[in-house]
Tab-separated table of C-alpha atoms in Angstrom:
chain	number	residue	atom	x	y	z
A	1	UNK	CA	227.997	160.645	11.126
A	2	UNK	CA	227.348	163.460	7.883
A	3	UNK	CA	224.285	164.575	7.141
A	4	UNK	CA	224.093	162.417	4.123
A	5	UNK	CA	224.810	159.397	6.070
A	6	UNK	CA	221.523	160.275	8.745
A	7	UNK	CA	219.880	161.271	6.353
A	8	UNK	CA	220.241	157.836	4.848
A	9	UNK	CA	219.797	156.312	8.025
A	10	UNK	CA	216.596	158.253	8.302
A	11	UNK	CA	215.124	156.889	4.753
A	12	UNK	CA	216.071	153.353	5.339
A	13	UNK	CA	214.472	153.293	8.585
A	14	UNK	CA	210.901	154.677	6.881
A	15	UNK	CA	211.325	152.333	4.345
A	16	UNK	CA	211.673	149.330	6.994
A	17	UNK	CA	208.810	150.534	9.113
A	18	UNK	CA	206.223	151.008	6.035
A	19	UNK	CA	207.286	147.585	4.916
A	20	UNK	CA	206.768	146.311	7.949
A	21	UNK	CA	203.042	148.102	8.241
A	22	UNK	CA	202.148	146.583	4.641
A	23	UNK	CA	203.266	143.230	5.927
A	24	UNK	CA	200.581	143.603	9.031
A	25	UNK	CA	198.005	145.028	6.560
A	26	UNK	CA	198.243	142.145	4.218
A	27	UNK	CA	198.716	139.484	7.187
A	28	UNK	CA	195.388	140.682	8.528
A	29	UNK	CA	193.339	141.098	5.205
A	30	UNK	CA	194.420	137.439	4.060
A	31	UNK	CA	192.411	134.697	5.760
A	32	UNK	CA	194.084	132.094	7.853
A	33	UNK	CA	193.088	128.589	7.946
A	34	UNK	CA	188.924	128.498	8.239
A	35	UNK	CA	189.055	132.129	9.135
A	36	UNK	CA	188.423	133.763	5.451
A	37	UNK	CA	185.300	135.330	4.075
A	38	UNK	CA	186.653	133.961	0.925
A	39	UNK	CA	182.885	132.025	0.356
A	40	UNK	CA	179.943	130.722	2.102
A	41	UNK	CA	180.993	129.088	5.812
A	42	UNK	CA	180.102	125.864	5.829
A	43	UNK	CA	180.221	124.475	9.616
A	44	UNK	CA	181.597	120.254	9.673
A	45	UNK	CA	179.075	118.511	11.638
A	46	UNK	CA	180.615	114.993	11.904
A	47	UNK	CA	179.897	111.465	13.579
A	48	UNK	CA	181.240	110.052	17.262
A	49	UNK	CA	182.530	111.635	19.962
A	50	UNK	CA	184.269	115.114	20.172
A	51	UNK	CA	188.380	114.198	20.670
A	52	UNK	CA	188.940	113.986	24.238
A	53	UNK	CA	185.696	113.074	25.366
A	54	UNK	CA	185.011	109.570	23.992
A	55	UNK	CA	185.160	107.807	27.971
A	56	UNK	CA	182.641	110.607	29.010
A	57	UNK	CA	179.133	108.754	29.895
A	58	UNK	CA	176.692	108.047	27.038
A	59	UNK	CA	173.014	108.438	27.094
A	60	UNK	CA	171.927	103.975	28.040
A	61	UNK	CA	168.322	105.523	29.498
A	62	UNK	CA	166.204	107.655	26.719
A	63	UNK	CA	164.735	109.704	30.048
A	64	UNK	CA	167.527	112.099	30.552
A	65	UNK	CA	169.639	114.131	27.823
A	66	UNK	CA	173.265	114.752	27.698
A	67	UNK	CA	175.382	116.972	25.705
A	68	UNK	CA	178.996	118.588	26.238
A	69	UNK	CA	179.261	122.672	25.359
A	70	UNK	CA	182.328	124.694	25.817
A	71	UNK	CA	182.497	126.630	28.403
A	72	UNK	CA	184.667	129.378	26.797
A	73	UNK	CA	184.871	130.087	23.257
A	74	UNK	CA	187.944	132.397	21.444
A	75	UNK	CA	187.060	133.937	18.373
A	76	UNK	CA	191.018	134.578	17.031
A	77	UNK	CA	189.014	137.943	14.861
A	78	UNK	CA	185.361	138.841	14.853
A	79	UNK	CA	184.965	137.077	11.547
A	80	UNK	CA	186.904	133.729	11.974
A	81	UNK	CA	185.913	129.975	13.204
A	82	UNK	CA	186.632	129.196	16.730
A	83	UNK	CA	186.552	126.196	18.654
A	84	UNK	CA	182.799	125.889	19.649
A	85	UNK	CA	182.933	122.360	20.740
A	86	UNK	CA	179.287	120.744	20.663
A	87	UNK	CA	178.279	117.163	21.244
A	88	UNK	CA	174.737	115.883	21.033
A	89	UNK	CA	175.642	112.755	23.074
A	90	UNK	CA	175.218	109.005	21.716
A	91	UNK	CA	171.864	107.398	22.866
A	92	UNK	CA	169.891	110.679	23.210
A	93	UNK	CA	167.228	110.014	21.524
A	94	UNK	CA	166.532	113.953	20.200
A	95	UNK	CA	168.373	116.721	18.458
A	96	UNK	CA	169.766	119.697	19.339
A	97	UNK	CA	170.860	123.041	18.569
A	98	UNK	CA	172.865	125.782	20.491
A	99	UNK	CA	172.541	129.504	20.400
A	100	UNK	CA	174.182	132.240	21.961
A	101	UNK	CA	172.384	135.054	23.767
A	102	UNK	CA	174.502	138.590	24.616
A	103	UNK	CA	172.071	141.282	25.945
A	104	UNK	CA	173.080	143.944	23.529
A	105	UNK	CA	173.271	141.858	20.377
A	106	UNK	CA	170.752	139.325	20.789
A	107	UNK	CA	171.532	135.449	18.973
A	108	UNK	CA	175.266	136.179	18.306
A	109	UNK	CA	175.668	132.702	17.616
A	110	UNK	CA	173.273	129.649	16.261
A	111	UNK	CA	174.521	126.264	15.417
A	112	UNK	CA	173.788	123.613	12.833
A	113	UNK	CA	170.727	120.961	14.262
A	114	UNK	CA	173.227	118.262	15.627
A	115	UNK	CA	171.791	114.606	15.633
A	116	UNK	CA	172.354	112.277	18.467
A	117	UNK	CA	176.232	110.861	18.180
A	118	UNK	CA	177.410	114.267	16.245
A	119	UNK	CA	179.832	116.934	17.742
A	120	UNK	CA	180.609	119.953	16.130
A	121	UNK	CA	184.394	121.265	16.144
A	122	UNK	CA	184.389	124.878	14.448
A	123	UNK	CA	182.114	127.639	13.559
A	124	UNK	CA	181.771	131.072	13.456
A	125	UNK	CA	179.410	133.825	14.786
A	126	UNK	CA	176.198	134.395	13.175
A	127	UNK	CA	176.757	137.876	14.454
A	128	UNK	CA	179.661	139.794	14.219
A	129	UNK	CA	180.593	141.781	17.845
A	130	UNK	CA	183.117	144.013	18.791
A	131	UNK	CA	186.495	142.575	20.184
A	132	UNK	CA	186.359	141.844	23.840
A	133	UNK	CA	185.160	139.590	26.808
A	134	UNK	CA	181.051	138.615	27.077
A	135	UNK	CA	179.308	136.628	29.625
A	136	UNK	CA	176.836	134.965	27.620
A	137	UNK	CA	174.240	132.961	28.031
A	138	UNK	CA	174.104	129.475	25.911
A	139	UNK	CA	170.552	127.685	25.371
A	140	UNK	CA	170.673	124.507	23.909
A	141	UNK	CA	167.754	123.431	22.383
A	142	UNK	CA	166.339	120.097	22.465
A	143	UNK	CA	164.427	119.227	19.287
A	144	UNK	CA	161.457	116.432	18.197
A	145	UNK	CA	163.853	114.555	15.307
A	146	UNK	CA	160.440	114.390	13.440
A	147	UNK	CA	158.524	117.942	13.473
A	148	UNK	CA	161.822	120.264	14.809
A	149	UNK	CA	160.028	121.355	17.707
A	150	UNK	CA	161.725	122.698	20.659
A	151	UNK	CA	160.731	120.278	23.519
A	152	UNK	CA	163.217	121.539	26.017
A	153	UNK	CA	166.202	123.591	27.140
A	154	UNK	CA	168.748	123.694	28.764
A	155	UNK	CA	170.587	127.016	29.773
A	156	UNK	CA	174.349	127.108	30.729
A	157	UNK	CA	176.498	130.448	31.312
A	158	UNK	CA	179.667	130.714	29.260
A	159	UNK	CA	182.279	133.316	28.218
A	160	UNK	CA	182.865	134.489	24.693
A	161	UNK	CA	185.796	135.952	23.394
A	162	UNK	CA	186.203	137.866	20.210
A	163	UNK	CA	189.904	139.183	19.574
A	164	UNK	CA	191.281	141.303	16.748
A	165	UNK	CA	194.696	139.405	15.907
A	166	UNK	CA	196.872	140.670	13.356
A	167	UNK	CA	198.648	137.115	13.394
């Protein structure tokens, strides 16, 4: 090969790799689906059970309280929805509300008051925290549907995961 032929080669091949670095750049500042900072986050609380869960037991005696929680949340980039999965079972006869507790951050994570019968898909951090793996600890919070007050909790240890992905 000449010199004017690698040095060709040589240009092309910049060209190709800073193309390919704006293309990351741009895939990474434009929100995906539910993940953009584009406007106020607006969690969907919605009625019945969460998918896959509607033959778990409901609540048929108003002395005990059931709920499901994920055990293991991924965050696809600090800013973005994940899959939080709540359910504030049918036939409880109070509300509830789930937070998030890391040791260095504090509440990373606090979730719309869910009625009895509502599940929550989505959401996103209150917090934002660095990408990695936490051991956290969820409370969920049992709540008078009249005054708000917290009657009870209930604690349950789960793993959070907050990635960084360019796609």
């Amino acid at each position: 090969m000449n010199k004017s032929g690698a040095k060709l080669t040589l240009v092309s091949l910049l060209v190709v790799l800073l193309a390919v670095l704006l293309a990351a750049l741009l895939a990474y500042l434009t929100p995906g689906e539910g993940e953009g900072d584009t406007g106020p986050w607006e969690p969907q609380v919605a009625q019945g059970r969460l998918p896959g869960f509607e033959d778990t037991p409901v609540n048929n005696d108003g002395r005990y309280f059931f709920y499901q929680i994920c055990r293991e949340v991924e965050f696809p980039r600090p800013t973005a929805a994940a899959s939080v999965l709540l359910e504030n079972t049918p036939g409880n006869t109070f509300d509830m509300q789930v937070e998030y507790t890391l040791d260095d951050y504090g509440v990373i994570y606090l979730s719309p008051v869910l009625q009895p019968g509502e599940h929550l898909i989505s959401d996103k951090l209150t917090q934002e925290i660095p990408e990695g793996s936490y051991d956290v600890q969820a409370r969920v919070l049992v709540l008078d549907p009249d005054t708000g007050d917290n009657t009870e909790n209930f604690y349950e240890n789960i793993t959070v995961v907050v990635k960084n992905k360019l796609f």
